[in-house]
Amino acid sequence: MRLARMGSMFPTRLSFLRSLIRRLAAEKVTVTRAVWQMDAGGFGHAVYSLRLGGHEYALVAVSSDLPADQRTDRVIATAWDSAFVLYDGIPEAAEIDRIVATAPRQEAARFTERDLILSRANKSLRLFAHVTQALQEGRQPDPEMIRNVGYLMRTTAVYGNGKFGIADRHLIAQRPGLEGPFAAEMLTVWLIRHFTHDLAEHVGGGRLDRALKRHLGIGNATGLGMAPFLVTHPVLLNNWMQARETALARVRALPRLTSAQQDRLHLLADRVAAHLREWQVPDPAHHARIVALRGDWETACNALDLSGLRPLDAAIHRVRAASLDVQELMAGLILEPFGDLVDDLAATMGDPFGPLCAPLPDTVELRARIARDFRWALAPDYDAPEACGQFWYVSAAKQEPRLGRRFAEEGADQETPLDIGRRVKALYQDLEGENAPLSDFLSRHPDHALAAERVAMAGRYPYGEIRDNLIAEDCLPIDMLRCKLAFFGAAKFDPKSDRWTRITLCQGAPLADELGPGADDWWLPVFAS
């Protein structure tokens, strides 16, 4: 639960997109394009529908002619190439008209509880123009450009859980197919990808080669708004990590591997190497990290011996001295062929009940728990400038989380309580010499209520805390982003700073008409033209 490890994570077969695709394939879901009202330039609207878990859903997509001077991926944008709503049911004409009018306005509009997810996206202009021009000329686009970019559009937000009037999560949390974490959001992203393919083919007047189309995923530009979620949802974070660690324990306990299993793992290891070769980013520091990872992975694979006793446990031990990137890749590799052992754990990754733990009885027990479970929080000197140099706050203009420089910027008086480590240490210090019921102590020190709650939760949710100082000068929010995005199923991280990144989702995922046998084999996909 250290930031450096969290910032080295890769998607696995337990990632939410993978779980969703397995569910779609198991139910033999079919996607129907019920409405397509687009002009020759690709501007208009479309409606896609499907049935999942006994419920019908529709994606309403609105494509707009966006002036060049309004194009930006930043959260301050007020216009986008496309806007989307995942609708609960099959919308009638009046509802489609309402969504077509409101979806492009995003935050400036208000929605209803029939609207489950709200999203928007911008085109990758260079690739979209190249693809459509190639199709217009009766040829396929350049495979190298497809490989290098990997998506026709990138989303800049995929909103759920009540934002701007859309449905609260609890309304769909028990629905078959959508009960998993972010399942509705992932369904939306997969359908948006389908729309981008259709839009390019419509404007280009031709059909994309299936292999090229499969490699065109959905890009995403994600910033600080995503990071605090991991701190404010400790039960979810615990459940995600607990499922992952349980899965790893199961496969590491396998006494022997069959020849077929060994061959499969070696093939997947080769796929990883090819995927790493295709992973190109402009940032020099991250590019150097990827180059180092390629060499380190080759070294790890050369030492991969799967013929002995408990070979997967041995594989993990062999990379203990390697980089965290190699360790995390190896964890993903050894899970991949063993869906029969681990896929059931995807059902444990939600949080249907919230925290289920009793408060501690008295101050003596509370202080003992801190000493036992929060040594990482007690270590820093939070009065030192380097240990408190940043602060989290919420932007008044966009109502989005932001990170400020405590000694160079105003706003620290509006700090949001993501400084769990500092708060726990302050609680520990004030508990010295106390011997009273916890309720009495908190009535005298209500400012310690949050810290006391987190300490009580740690006994039941051991993976619920990020065990690092989140206000330190050297805290890198990109590590929190990568952890969460890896659980989504993201790959090919392309950091633009330590505060935002571009990623690719659904690359290599089955197309809407490919939800059959073999639909789940797209971990760390490799381009095939």
Coordinates of C-alpha atoms in Angstrom, one line a residue:
M1 CA 0.0 0.0 0.0
R2 CA 2.9 2.3 -0.7
L3 CA 2.5 4.9 -3.4
A4 CA 5.5 3.7 -5.4
R5 CA 4.0 0.2 -5.7
M6 CA 0.6 1.5 -6.4
G7 CA 2.1 3.7 -9.2
S8 CA 3.6 0.6 -10.8
M9 CA 0.4 -1.4 -11.2
F10 CA -0.8 -2.9 -14.4
P11 CA -4.3 -4.2 -15.3
T12 CA -5.1 -7.8 -14.5
R13 CA -8.0 -10.2 -15.3
L14 CA -9.7 -8.8 -12.2
S15 CA -9.8 -5.3 -13.6
F16 CA -13.3 -4.0 -14.0
L17 CA -13.4 -3.9 -17.8
R18 CA -12.3 -7.5 -18.0
S19 CA -15.0 -8.5 -15.6
L20 CA -17.6 -6.6 -17.6
I21 CA -16.5 -8.2 -20.9
R22 CA -16.8 -11.7 -19.3
R23 CA -20.3 -10.9 -18.2
L24 CA -21.3 -9.5 -21.6
A25 CA -19.9 -12.7 -23.2
A26 CA -21.6 -15.0 -20.7
E27 CA -24.9 -13.5 -21.5
K28 CA -24.3 -13.4 -25.2
V29 CA -25.2 -9.7 -25.3
T30 CA -26.0 -8.1 -28.6
V31 CA -25.7 -4.4 -29.3
T32 CA -28.3 -2.8 -31.6
R33 CA -27.9 0.6 -33.3
A34 CA -31.5 1.8 -32.9
V35 CA -31.0 5.4 -34.2
W36 CA -28.4 6.9 -36.5
Q37 CA -29.0 10.5 -37.5
M38 CA -25.7 11.8 -38.7
D39 CA -24.9 14.2 -41.6
A40 CA -22.1 13.6 -44.0
G41 CA -19.6 15.3 -41.7
G42 CA -20.5 13.0 -38.8
F43 CA -22.6 15.4 -36.8
G44 CA -25.9 14.4 -35.2
H45 CA -26.8 11.7 -32.8
A46 CA -27.1 7.9 -32.4
V47 CA -28.6 5.5 -30.0
Y48 CA -27.3 2.0 -29.1
S49 CA -29.2 -0.5 -27.0
L50 CA -28.5 -3.8 -25.3
R51 CA -30.0 -6.1 -22.6
L52 CA -27.8 -7.0 -19.6
G53 CA -28.8 -8.8 -16.5
G54 CA -32.5 -8.6 -17.4
H55 CA -32.4 -4.9 -17.9
E56 CA -32.3 -2.8 -21.0
Y57 CA -29.8 0.1 -21.4
A58 CA -29.1 2.6 -24.2
L59 CA -26.2 4.8 -25.0
V60 CA -27.2 8.2 -26.5
A61 CA -24.3 9.7 -28.4
V62 CA -24.3 13.3 -29.6
S63 CA -21.6 14.4 -32.1
S64 CA -21.0 18.2 -32.5
D65 CA -19.0 20.4 -34.8
L66 CA -16.5 21.8 -32.3
P67 CA -14.6 25.0 -33.3
A68 CA -10.9 24.7 -33.0
D69 CA -10.6 27.5 -30.5
Q70 CA -12.9 25.6 -28.1
R71 CA -10.9 22.3 -28.2
T72 CA -9.2 21.4 -24.9
D73 CA -9.0 18.3 -22.7
R74 CA -8.8 20.5 -19.6
V75 CA -11.6 20.4 -17.0
I76 CA -12.3 24.1 -17.8
A77 CA -13.6 23.1 -21.2
T78 CA -17.3 23.9 -22.0
A79 CA -17.6 22.1 -25.3
W80 CA -16.5 18.8 -26.7
D81 CA -16.6 16.8 -29.9
S82 CA -19.1 14.3 -28.5
A83 CA -21.2 13.9 -25.4
F84 CA -22.9 10.7 -24.1
V85 CA -25.5 9.4 -21.7
L86 CA -26.0 5.8 -20.6
Y87 CA -29.8 5.6 -20.2
D88 CA -31.8 3.3 -18.0
G89 CA -34.1 1.6 -20.5
I90 CA -34.8 2.3 -24.1
P91 CA -35.5 6.1 -24.5
E92 CA -38.6 7.3 -26.4
A93 CA -38.3 10.1 -28.9
A94 CA -39.0 12.8 -26.3
E95 CA -36.2 11.5 -24.1
I96 CA -33.8 11.3 -26.9
D97 CA -34.6 14.9 -27.8
R98 CA -34.0 15.9 -24.2
I99 CA -30.6 14.2 -24.0
V100 CA -29.5 15.5 -27.4
A101 CA -30.2 19.0 -26.1
T102 CA -28.6 18.7 -22.7
A103 CA -25.7 16.2 -23.0
P104 CA -23.4 18.6 -24.9
R105 CA -23.8 21.1 -22.1
Q106 CA -22.5 18.6 -19.5
E107 CA -22.1 20.5 -16.1
A108 CA -24.2 23.4 -17.3
A109 CA -27.2 21.2 -17.7
R110 CA -29.2 19.0 -15.3
F111 CA -30.2 15.4 -15.8
T112 CA -32.6 12.8 -14.4
E113 CA -32.3 9.5 -12.6
R114 CA -33.0 7.7 -15.9
D115 CA -29.5 9.0 -16.9
L116 CA -27.0 6.6 -15.4
I117 CA -23.7 7.9 -16.7
L118 CA -22.7 11.2 -18.3
S119 CA -19.6 11.5 -20.4
R120 CA -17.8 13.5 -23.1
A121 CA -14.9 13.0 -25.5
N122 CA -12.7 14.7 -28.0
K123 CA -11.3 13.3 -31.2
S124 CA -7.7 12.4 -31.8
L125 CA -7.8 14.8 -34.7
R126 CA -4.8 13.6 -36.5
L127 CA -5.8 9.9 -36.4
F128 CA -9.5 10.5 -37.0
A129 CA -8.7 12.6 -40.1
H130 CA -6.2 10.1 -41.3
V131 CA -8.6 7.1 -40.9
T132 CA -11.6 8.8 -42.5
Q133 CA -9.5 10.1 -45.4
A134 CA -8.0 6.7 -46.0
L135 CA -11.5 5.1 -46.1
Q136 CA -12.7 7.8 -48.5
E137 CA -9.8 6.9 -50.8
G138 CA -10.8 3.2 -50.7
R139 CA -7.9 2.0 -48.6
Q140 CA -7.1 1.1 -45.0
P141 CA -5.4 3.5 -42.7
D142 CA -1.7 3.3 -41.9
P143 CA -1.2 0.5 -39.3
E144 CA 1.7 2.3 -37.7
M145 CA -0.5 5.3 -36.9
I146 CA -3.1 3.0 -35.5
R147 CA -0.4 1.4 -33.3
N148 CA 1.1 4.7 -32.1
V149 CA -2.1 6.5 -31.2
G150 CA -4.5 3.6 -30.4
Y151 CA -7.8 5.5 -30.2
L152 CA -10.1 7.7 -32.3
M153 CA -11.5 9.6 -29.3
R154 CA -10.5 10.2 -25.7
T155 CA -12.9 10.8 -22.9
T156 CA -12.3 13.7 -20.5
A157 CA -14.9 12.6 -17.9
V158 CA -17.1 9.6 -17.3
Y159 CA -19.5 10.8 -14.5
G160 CA -21.6 8.5 -12.3
N161 CA -23.3 8.5 -8.9
G162 CA -25.6 11.4 -8.9
K163 CA -23.5 14.2 -10.5
F164 CA -25.7 16.9 -12.0
G165 CA -28.9 15.0 -11.3
I166 CA -28.0 11.6 -12.8
A167 CA -28.9 8.5 -11.0
D168 CA -27.4 7.8 -7.6
R169 CA -25.3 4.6 -7.4
H170 CA -27.7 2.9 -5.0
L171 CA -30.4 2.8 -7.6
I172 CA -28.4 0.3 -9.7
A173 CA -25.9 -1.1 -7.2
Q174 CA -27.8 -4.5 -6.9
R175 CA -28.6 -4.9 -10.6
P176 CA -27.1 -8.0 -12.2
G177 CA -24.3 -6.9 -14.5
L178 CA -23.9 -3.5 -13.0
E179 CA -23.3 -4.5 -9.3
G180 CA -19.5 -4.4 -9.6
P181 CA -17.4 -1.3 -9.1
F182 CA -17.7 1.1 -12.0
A183 CA -19.5 -1.4 -14.1
A184 CA -21.9 1.2 -15.6
E185 CA -18.9 3.5 -16.4
M186 CA -17.0 0.7 -18.1
L187 CA -20.1 -0.3 -20.1
T188 CA -20.4 3.3 -21.2
V189 CA -16.7 3.4 -22.3
W190 CA -17.0 0.1 -24.2
L191 CA -20.1 1.4 -26.1
I192 CA -18.4 4.8 -26.8
R193 CA -15.6 2.9 -28.4
H194 CA -18.2 1.1 -30.6
F195 CA -19.6 4.5 -31.6
T196 CA -16.2 5.9 -32.6
H197 CA -15.7 3.0 -35.0
D198 CA -19.1 3.6 -36.5
L199 CA -18.6 7.4 -36.8
A200 CA -15.2 7.0 -38.6
E201 CA -16.7 4.5 -41.0
H202 CA -19.7 6.7 -41.6
V203 CA -17.6 9.8 -42.4
G204 CA -15.1 7.7 -44.4
G205 CA -17.7 5.8 -46.3
G206 CA -15.9 2.5 -45.9
R207 CA -15.3 -0.4 -43.5
L208 CA -12.3 -0.6 -41.2
D209 CA -10.3 -3.8 -41.2
R210 CA -11.4 -5.8 -38.2
A211 CA -7.9 -6.1 -36.7
L212 CA -7.3 -2.4 -37.0
K213 CA -10.7 -1.7 -35.4
R214 CA -10.0 -4.1 -32.5
H215 CA -6.8 -2.2 -31.7
L216 CA -8.7 1.2 -31.6
G217 CA -9.7 1.6 -28.0
I218 CA -10.8 4.7 -26.1
G219 CA -8.4 7.2 -24.8
N220 CA -8.9 9.0 -21.6
A221 CA -7.4 12.1 -20.1
T222 CA -7.5 11.9 -16.3
G223 CA -6.3 14.3 -13.7
L224 CA -6.4 15.1 -10.0
G225 CA -10.1 14.7 -9.7
M226 CA -9.7 10.9 -9.6
A227 CA -7.0 10.7 -6.9
P228 CA -8.8 11.4 -3.7
F229 CA -11.3 8.6 -4.3
L230 CA -8.9 6.1 -3.0
V231 CA -8.6 8.0 0.3
T232 CA -12.3 8.6 0.7
H233 CA -13.4 5.1 -0.1
P234 CA -11.2 2.9 2.1
V235 CA -13.5 -0.1 2.1
L236 CA -13.6 -0.2 -1.7
L237 CA -9.8 0.2 -1.8
N238 CA -9.4 -2.6 0.7
N239 CA -11.8 -4.9 -1.2
W240 CA -10.0 -4.3 -4.5
M241 CA -6.6 -5.1 -3.0
Q242 CA -7.9 -8.0 -0.9
A243 CA -9.3 -9.6 -4.0
R244 CA -6.0 -9.2 -5.8
E245 CA -3.9 -10.5 -3.0
T246 CA -6.3 -13.5 -2.5
A247 CA -6.0 -14.3 -6.2
L248 CA -2.2 -14.2 -6.0
A249 CA -2.3 -16.4 -3.0
R250 CA -4.4 -19.0 -4.8
V251 CA -2.2 -19.3 -7.9
R252 CA 1.0 -19.2 -5.9
A253 CA -0.2 -22.2 -4.0
L254 CA -0.5 -24.4 -7.1
P255 CA 1.8 -27.3 -6.6
R256 CA 2.6 -28.0 -10.2
L257 CA 1.7 -26.7 -13.7
T258 CA 0.7 -28.8 -16.7
S259 CA 2.7 -28.5 -19.9
A260 CA -0.1 -26.6 -21.4
Q261 CA -0.2 -24.1 -18.5
Q262 CA 3.5 -23.6 -18.8
D263 CA 3.3 -23.0 -22.5
R264 CA 0.5 -20.5 -22.0
L265 CA 2.5 -18.5 -19.5
H266 CA 5.5 -18.4 -21.7
L267 CA 3.4 -17.1 -24.6
L268 CA 1.8 -14.5 -22.4
A269 CA 5.3 -13.4 -21.2
D270 CA 6.3 -12.9 -24.9
R271 CA 3.1 -10.9 -25.4
V272 CA 4.1 -8.7 -22.5
A273 CA 7.4 -8.0 -24.1
A274 CA 5.8 -7.1 -27.4
H275 CA 3.3 -4.9 -25.6
L276 CA 6.2 -3.1 -23.9
R277 CA 7.8 -2.5 -27.2
E278 CA 4.7 -0.9 -28.5
W279 CA 4.3 1.3 -25.4
Q280 CA 5.7 4.7 -26.6
V281 CA 5.4 8.0 -24.7
P282 CA 6.9 11.4 -25.3
D283 CA 7.8 12.2 -21.7
P284 CA 11.6 11.5 -21.4
A285 CA 11.6 10.3 -17.8
H286 CA 8.7 7.9 -18.4
H287 CA 10.2 6.7 -21.7
A288 CA 13.4 5.8 -19.9
R289 CA 11.4 3.9 -17.3
I290 CA 9.7 1.9 -20.1
V291 CA 13.0 1.2 -21.8
A292 CA 14.4 -0.1 -18.5
L293 CA 11.4 -2.2 -18.0
R294 CA 11.8 -3.9 -21.3
G295 CA 15.3 -5.0 -20.4
D296 CA 14.3 -6.0 -16.9
W297 CA 11.4 -8.0 -18.2
E298 CA 13.6 -9.9 -20.6
T299 CA 15.9 -10.8 -17.8
A300 CA 13.0 -11.9 -15.6
C301 CA 11.6 -14.1 -18.4
N302 CA 14.9 -15.7 -19.1
A303 CA 14.9 -16.8 -15.4
L304 CA 11.3 -18.0 -15.5
D305 CA 11.3 -21.7 -14.6
L306 CA 7.8 -23.1 -14.4
S307 CA 8.7 -26.8 -14.2
G308 CA 9.4 -27.1 -10.4
L309 CA 7.3 -27.3 -7.3
R310 CA 5.0 -24.3 -6.6
P311 CA 6.4 -22.6 -9.7
L312 CA 4.3 -19.4 -9.5
D313 CA 5.3 -18.7 -6.0
A314 CA 8.9 -19.2 -7.1
A315 CA 8.3 -16.7 -10.0
I316 CA 7.2 -14.0 -7.6
H317 CA 10.2 -14.7 -5.3
R318 CA 12.7 -14.5 -8.2
V319 CA 11.7 -10.9 -9.0
R320 CA 11.7 -9.6 -5.5
A321 CA 15.0 -7.8 -6.2
A322 CA 13.8 -6.4 -9.5
S323 CA 12.0 -3.1 -10.0
L324 CA 8.4 -2.6 -8.8
D325 CA 7.3 -2.4 -12.4
V326 CA 8.7 -6.0 -13.0
Q327 CA 7.1 -7.2 -9.8
E328 CA 3.7 -5.9 -10.8
L329 CA 3.9 -7.3 -14.3
M330 CA 4.8 -10.7 -12.9
A331 CA 1.8 -10.5 -10.6
G332 CA -0.5 -9.8 -13.6
L333 CA 1.2 -12.6 -15.7
I334 CA 0.7 -15.4 -13.1
L335 CA -3.0 -14.5 -12.7
E336 CA -3.9 -14.4 -16.3
P337 CA -4.3 -18.1 -17.3
F338 CA -6.2 -19.1 -14.1
G339 CA -9.6 -17.6 -14.4
D340 CA -11.2 -20.8 -13.0
L341 CA -9.3 -20.1 -9.8
V342 CA -9.7 -16.3 -9.4
D343 CA -12.5 -14.9 -11.5
D344 CA -15.1 -15.4 -8.7
L345 CA -13.2 -12.8 -6.6
A346 CA -14.5 -10.1 -8.9
A347 CA -17.8 -10.4 -7.1
T348 CA -16.1 -9.4 -3.8
M349 CA -14.7 -6.1 -5.0
G350 CA -17.8 -4.0 -4.4
D351 CA -18.9 -2.3 -1.2
P352 CA -22.6 -2.9 -0.7
F353 CA -22.7 -2.1 3.0
G354 CA -20.1 0.5 3.9
P355 CA -17.8 0.2 6.9
L356 CA -18.7 -2.7 9.2
C357 CA -16.6 -2.3 12.3
A358 CA -17.3 -1.3 15.9
P359 CA -15.6 1.7 17.4
L360 CA -12.9 1.0 19.8
P361 CA -14.0 1.1 23.5
D362 CA -11.4 3.4 25.1
T363 CA -8.4 5.5 24.5
V364 CA -5.9 2.9 25.7
E365 CA -7.0 0.4 23.0
L366 CA -7.1 3.2 20.4
R367 CA -3.5 4.2 21.1
A368 CA -2.4 0.6 21.1
R369 CA -4.0 0.1 17.7
I370 CA -2.2 3.1 16.3
A371 CA 1.1 1.8 17.5
R372 CA 0.4 -1.5 15.9
D373 CA -1.2 -0.6 12.6
F374 CA 0.0 3.0 11.8
R375 CA 3.7 3.0 12.3
W376 CA 4.0 4.5 8.8
A377 CA 1.9 7.4 10.0
L378 CA 3.9 8.1 13.1
A379 CA 7.3 8.3 11.3
P380 CA 7.1 11.7 9.4
D381 CA 7.7 15.0 11.1
Y382 CA 4.6 16.8 9.8
D383 CA 5.9 20.2 11.0
A384 CA 8.8 20.0 8.6
P385 CA 8.1 21.9 5.3
E386 CA 9.0 18.9 3.1
A387 CA 6.5 16.7 5.0
C388 CA 3.5 19.1 4.6
G389 CA 4.4 21.1 1.5
Q390 CA 1.2 20.3 -0.3
F391 CA -2.5 20.5 0.5
W392 CA -5.7 19.1 -1.1
Y393 CA -8.7 21.3 -1.7
V394 CA -11.8 21.5 -3.9
S395 CA -11.9 24.1 -6.7
A396 CA -14.8 26.5 -6.2
A397 CA -15.0 27.0 -9.9
K398 CA -15.2 23.4 -11.1
Q399 CA -16.0 21.5 -7.8
E400 CA -13.0 19.2 -8.6
P401 CA -10.2 18.2 -6.3
R402 CA -6.9 20.1 -6.6
L403 CA -3.5 20.1 -5.0
G404 CA -1.8 23.3 -3.8
R405 CA 1.6 24.3 -2.6
R406 CA 1.2 25.2 1.0
F407 CA 4.0 27.7 1.3
A408 CA 3.6 29.3 -2.2
E409 CA -0.2 29.4 -2.8
E410 CA -3.2 30.6 -0.9
G411 CA -6.0 28.2 0.1
A412 CA -4.6 26.0 2.8
D413 CA -7.4 27.2 5.1
Q414 CA -9.7 25.3 2.7
E415 CA -7.8 22.1 3.0
T416 CA -9.7 18.8 2.6
P417 CA -9.0 16.0 5.1
L418 CA -6.9 13.7 2.9
D419 CA -3.9 14.0 5.3
I420 CA -4.8 10.7 7.1
G421 CA -1.2 10.1 8.4
R422 CA -0.9 13.5 9.9
R423 CA -4.2 13.3 11.6
V424 CA -3.5 9.8 13.1
K425 CA -0.2 11.1 14.5
A426 CA -1.9 14.1 16.0
L427 CA -4.5 11.8 17.6
Y428 CA -1.7 9.5 18.9
Q429 CA 0.1 12.4 20.6
D430 CA -3.1 13.7 22.2
L431 CA -3.9 10.2 23.5
E432 CA -0.7 10.1 25.7
G433 CA -1.7 9.8 29.3
E434 CA -5.4 9.4 28.5
N435 CA -7.4 6.5 30.0
A436 CA -11.1 7.1 29.3
P437 CA -14.0 5.8 27.2
L438 CA -13.5 6.8 23.6
S439 CA -16.8 8.6 23.5
D440 CA -15.6 10.9 26.3
F441 CA -12.3 11.6 24.6
L442 CA -14.0 12.4 21.3
S443 CA -16.5 14.7 23.0
R444 CA -13.5 16.7 24.2
H445 CA -11.6 16.4 20.9
P446 CA -14.1 16.2 18.0
D447 CA -11.4 17.1 15.6
H448 CA -10.0 13.6 16.1
A449 CA -13.2 11.7 15.0
L450 CA -12.0 11.0 11.5
A451 CA -8.6 9.7 12.6
A452 CA -10.2 7.5 15.3
E453 CA -12.6 6.1 12.7
R454 CA -9.8 5.2 10.3
V455 CA -7.8 3.5 13.1
A456 CA -10.9 1.4 14.0
M457 CA -11.4 0.4 10.4
A458 CA -7.8 -0.7 9.9
G459 CA -8.4 -3.9 11.9
R460 CA -11.1 -5.1 9.5
Y461 CA -9.8 -3.5 6.3
P462 CA -6.0 -3.9 6.3
Y463 CA -5.7 -2.6 2.7
G464 CA -7.9 0.5 3.3
E465 CA -5.1 3.0 3.8
I466 CA -2.4 4.3 1.4
R467 CA 0.5 4.0 3.7
D468 CA 2.3 7.2 2.7
N469 CA 2.2 10.9 3.5
L470 CA -0.2 12.4 1.0
I471 CA 0.7 16.0 1.8
A472 CA 4.5 15.6 1.5
E473 CA 6.4 17.7 -0.9
D474 CA 7.4 14.6 -2.9
C475 CA 4.0 13.0 -3.0
L476 CA 3.2 12.1 -6.6
P477 CA -0.6 12.0 -7.3
I478 CA 0.1 10.2 -10.6
D479 CA 0.8 7.1 -8.4
M480 CA -2.8 7.2 -7.1
L481 CA -4.2 7.7 -10.6
R482 CA -2.3 4.8 -12.0
C483 CA -3.5 2.4 -9.3
K484 CA -7.1 3.3 -9.8
L485 CA -6.8 3.3 -13.6
A486 CA -5.1 -0.1 -13.6
F487 CA -8.1 -1.5 -11.7
F488 CA -10.3 0.0 -14.4
G489 CA -8.3 -1.9 -17.0
A490 CA -6.2 0.9 -18.4
A491 CA -2.8 0.3 -20.1
K492 CA -0.2 2.4 -22.0
F493 CA -0.1 5.1 -19.4
D494 CA 1.1 8.4 -20.9
P495 CA 1.8 10.9 -18.1
K496 CA 1.8 14.5 -19.0
S497 CA 2.9 15.6 -15.5
D498 CA 2.8 14.2 -12.0
R499 CA -0.8 15.3 -11.9
W500 CA -2.5 14.0 -15.0
T501 CA -2.1 11.2 -17.6
R502 CA -3.5 9.9 -20.8
I503 CA -4.4 6.2 -21.0
T504 CA -6.0 3.7 -23.3
L505 CA -9.1 1.6 -22.4
C506 CA -10.6 -1.3 -24.3
Q507 CA -7.7 -1.7 -26.7
G508 CA -7.8 -5.2 -28.0
A509 CA -11.2 -5.8 -26.4
P510 CA -13.7 -7.8 -28.4
L511 CA -16.0 -5.9 -30.7
A512 CA -19.7 -5.9 -30.2
D513 CA -20.1 -8.9 -32.5
E514 CA -17.2 -10.9 -31.0
L515 CA -18.7 -11.7 -27.5
G516 CA -18.1 -15.4 -27.8
P517 CA -15.5 -18.0 -26.9
G518 CA -12.1 -16.4 -26.5
A519 CA -13.6 -13.0 -25.8
D520 CA -11.6 -12.6 -22.6
D521 CA -8.1 -13.1 -24.1
W522 CA -7.0 -9.5 -24.4
W523 CA -4.7 -8.8 -21.5
L524 CA -1.9 -6.3 -22.5
P525 CA -2.9 -6.6 -26.2
V526 CA -0.4 -6.5 -29.0
F527 CA -1.2 -4.9 -32.4
A528 CA -1.9 -7.3 -35.2
S529 CA -2.6 -5.9 -38.6

